[in-house]
Coordinates of C-alpha atoms in Angstrom, one line a residue:
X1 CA 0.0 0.0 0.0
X2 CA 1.3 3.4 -1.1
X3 CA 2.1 6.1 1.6
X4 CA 3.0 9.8 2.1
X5 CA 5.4 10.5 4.4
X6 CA 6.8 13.6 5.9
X7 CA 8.3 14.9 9.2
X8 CA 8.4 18.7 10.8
X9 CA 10.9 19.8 13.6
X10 CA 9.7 22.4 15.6
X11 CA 11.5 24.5 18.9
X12 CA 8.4 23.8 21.0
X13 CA 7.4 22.1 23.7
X14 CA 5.7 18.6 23.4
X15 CA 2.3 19.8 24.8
X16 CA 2.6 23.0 22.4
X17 CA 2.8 20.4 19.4
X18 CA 0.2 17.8 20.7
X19 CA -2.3 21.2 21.4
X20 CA -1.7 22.1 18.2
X21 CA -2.7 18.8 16.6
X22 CA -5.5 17.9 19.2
X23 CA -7.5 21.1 19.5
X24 CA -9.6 23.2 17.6
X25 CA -7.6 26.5 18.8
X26 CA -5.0 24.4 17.6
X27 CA -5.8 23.5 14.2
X28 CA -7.0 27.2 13.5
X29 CA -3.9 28.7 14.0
X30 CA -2.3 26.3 10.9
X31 CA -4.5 23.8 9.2
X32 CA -7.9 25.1 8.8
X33 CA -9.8 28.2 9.1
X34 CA -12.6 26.5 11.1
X35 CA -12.9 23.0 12.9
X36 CA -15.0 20.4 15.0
X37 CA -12.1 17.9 17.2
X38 CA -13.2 15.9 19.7
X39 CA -10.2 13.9 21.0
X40 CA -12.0 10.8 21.9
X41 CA -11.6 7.4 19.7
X42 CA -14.4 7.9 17.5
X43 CA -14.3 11.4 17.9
X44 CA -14.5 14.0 15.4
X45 CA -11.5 15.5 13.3
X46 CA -12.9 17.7 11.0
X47 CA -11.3 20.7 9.6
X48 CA -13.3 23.4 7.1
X49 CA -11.3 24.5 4.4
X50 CA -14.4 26.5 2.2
X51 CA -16.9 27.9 4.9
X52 CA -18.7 29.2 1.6
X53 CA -18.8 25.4 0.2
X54 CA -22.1 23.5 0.8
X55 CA -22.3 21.3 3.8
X56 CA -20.0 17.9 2.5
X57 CA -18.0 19.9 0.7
X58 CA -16.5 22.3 3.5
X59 CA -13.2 20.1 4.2
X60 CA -13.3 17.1 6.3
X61 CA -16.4 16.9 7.0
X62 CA -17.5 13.0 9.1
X63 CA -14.3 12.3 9.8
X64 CA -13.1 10.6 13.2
X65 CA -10.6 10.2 15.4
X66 CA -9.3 6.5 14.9
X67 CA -6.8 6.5 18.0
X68 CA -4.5 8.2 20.1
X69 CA -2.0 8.0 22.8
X70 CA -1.3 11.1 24.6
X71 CA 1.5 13.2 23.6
X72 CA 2.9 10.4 21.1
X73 CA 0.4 9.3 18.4
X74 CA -2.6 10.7 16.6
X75 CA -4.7 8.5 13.9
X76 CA -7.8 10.1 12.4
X77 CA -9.6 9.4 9.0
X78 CA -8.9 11.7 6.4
X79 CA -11.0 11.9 2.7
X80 CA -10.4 13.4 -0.5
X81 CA -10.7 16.3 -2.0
X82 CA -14.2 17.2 -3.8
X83 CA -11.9 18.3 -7.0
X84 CA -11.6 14.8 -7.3
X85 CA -15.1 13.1 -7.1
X86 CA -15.0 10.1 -7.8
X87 CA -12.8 9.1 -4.7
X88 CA -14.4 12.0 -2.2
X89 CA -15.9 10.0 -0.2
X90 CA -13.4 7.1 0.2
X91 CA -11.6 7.3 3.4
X92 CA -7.7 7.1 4.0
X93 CA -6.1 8.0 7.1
X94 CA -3.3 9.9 8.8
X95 CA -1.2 9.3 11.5
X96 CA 1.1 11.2 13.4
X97 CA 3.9 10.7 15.7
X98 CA 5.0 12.9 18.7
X99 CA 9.1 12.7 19.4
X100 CA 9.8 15.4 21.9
X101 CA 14.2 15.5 21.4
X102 CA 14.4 18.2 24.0
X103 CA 12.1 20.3 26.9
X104 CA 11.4 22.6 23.5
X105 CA 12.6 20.6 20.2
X106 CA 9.7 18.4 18.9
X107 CA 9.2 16.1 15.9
X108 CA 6.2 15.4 13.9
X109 CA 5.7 12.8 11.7
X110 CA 3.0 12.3 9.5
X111 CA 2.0 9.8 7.5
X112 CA -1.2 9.4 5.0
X113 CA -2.2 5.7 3.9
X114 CA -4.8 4.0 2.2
X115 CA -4.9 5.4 -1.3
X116 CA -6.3 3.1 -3.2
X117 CA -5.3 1.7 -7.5
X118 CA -6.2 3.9 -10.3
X119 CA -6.4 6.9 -12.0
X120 CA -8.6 9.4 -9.7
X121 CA -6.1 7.6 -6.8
X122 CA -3.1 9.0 -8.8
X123 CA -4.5 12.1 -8.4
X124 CA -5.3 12.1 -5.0
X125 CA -2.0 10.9 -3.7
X126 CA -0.4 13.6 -6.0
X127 CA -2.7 16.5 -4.6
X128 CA -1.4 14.9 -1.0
X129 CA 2.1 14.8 -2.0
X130 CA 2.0 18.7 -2.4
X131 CA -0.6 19.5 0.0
X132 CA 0.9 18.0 3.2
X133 CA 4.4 20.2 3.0
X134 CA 2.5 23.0 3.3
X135 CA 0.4 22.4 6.1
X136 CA 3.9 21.4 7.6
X137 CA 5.0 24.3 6.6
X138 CA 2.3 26.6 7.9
X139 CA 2.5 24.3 11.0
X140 CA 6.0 25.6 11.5
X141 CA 5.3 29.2 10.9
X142 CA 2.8 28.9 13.2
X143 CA 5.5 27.0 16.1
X144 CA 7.8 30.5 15.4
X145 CA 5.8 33.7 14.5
X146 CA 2.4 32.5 15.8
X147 CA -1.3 32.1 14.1
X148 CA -2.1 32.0 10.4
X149 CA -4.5 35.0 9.5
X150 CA -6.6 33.2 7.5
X151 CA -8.1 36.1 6.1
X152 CA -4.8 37.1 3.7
X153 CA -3.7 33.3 2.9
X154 CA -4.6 32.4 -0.9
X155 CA -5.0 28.9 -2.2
X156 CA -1.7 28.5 -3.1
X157 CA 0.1 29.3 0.4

C-alpha cells in the first residue's frame, strides 16, 4: 500500500505540538480556518477549508478520530478532496507521531495511507504529496511567529 510520508521539527514544547494537533484552537492557528475535534476514539477531526462550500463539501467533514496516545500518536480518518469526485468519499487516514528531542525541540511525523489503485487515486495521492508540505510548513510558521491569518492566505500558500 502506497504512503505519504513527511516529518516537521519544531523548537516547541511537546504539549505546544500535541495542542496544536488535538484542539480546535490548535488546528486554526495552521491547518484550517474552522474545525470540529473531539479527542476521543471515534471522535470528530474535521477541519473546514471553504466555509462558503455546501455542507459535505467544507473540508473534512464526518471524519473521526481512529486513535490516540497522549503526547505520542494521533490517527484520524482523512477523505479526498471534492476536485476529485470520484474518490471524495473514500476514506484514507493519517497518523502522526509525537518525538519530543528536547524540553522545546519536537518532531512530527506524519504519514497518510490508504490510497487506493487507479487513476482518480493517482490524483489524489499527488494532490497529498503537495498539500501536506504545506500544512507542515504553515504548522512551522505557526510554532515560530504564531497564528495564520486566514483572512490574507490564498490557495496557493
Amino acid at each position: 500500500m502506497r504512503s505519504i510520508e513527511f516529518s516537521s521539527i519544531v523548537e516547541a514544547s511537546l504539549s505546544t505540538v500535541w495542542n496544536a494537533w488535538t484542539t480546535n484552537e490548535g488546528v486554526r492557528g495552521f491547518f484550517a480556518p474552522s474545525s470540529n475535534i473531539d479527542l476521543s476514539i471515534g471522535g470528530a477531526y474535521e477541519l473546514y477549508f471553504d466555509l462558503e462550500a455546501q455542507e459535505g463539501f467544507r473540508g473534512t467533514e464526518g471524519m473521526k478520530v481512529q486513535t490516540y496516545v497522549e503526547e505520542r500518536i494521533l490517527a484520524f480518518d482523512w477523505n479526498n478532496p471534492p476536485s476529485i469526485p470520484m474518490v471524495r468519499n473514500e476514506k484514507t487516514w493519517v497518523v502522526l507521531e509525537f518525538t519530543e528531542m528536547d524540553d522545546e525541540l519536537c518532531e512530527v511525523t506524519l504519514t497518510h495511507l490508504g490510497f487506493g489503485e487507479g487513476p482518480d487515486w493517482e490524483v489524489a495521492f499527488q494532490y497529498f504529496v503537495s498539500a501536506w508540505p504545506r500544512v507542515l510548513q504553515r504548522f512551522e510558521r505557526s510554532m515560530c511567529v504564531g497564528e495564520i491569518d486566514w483572512d490574507t492566505v490564498s490557495s496557493s500558500d
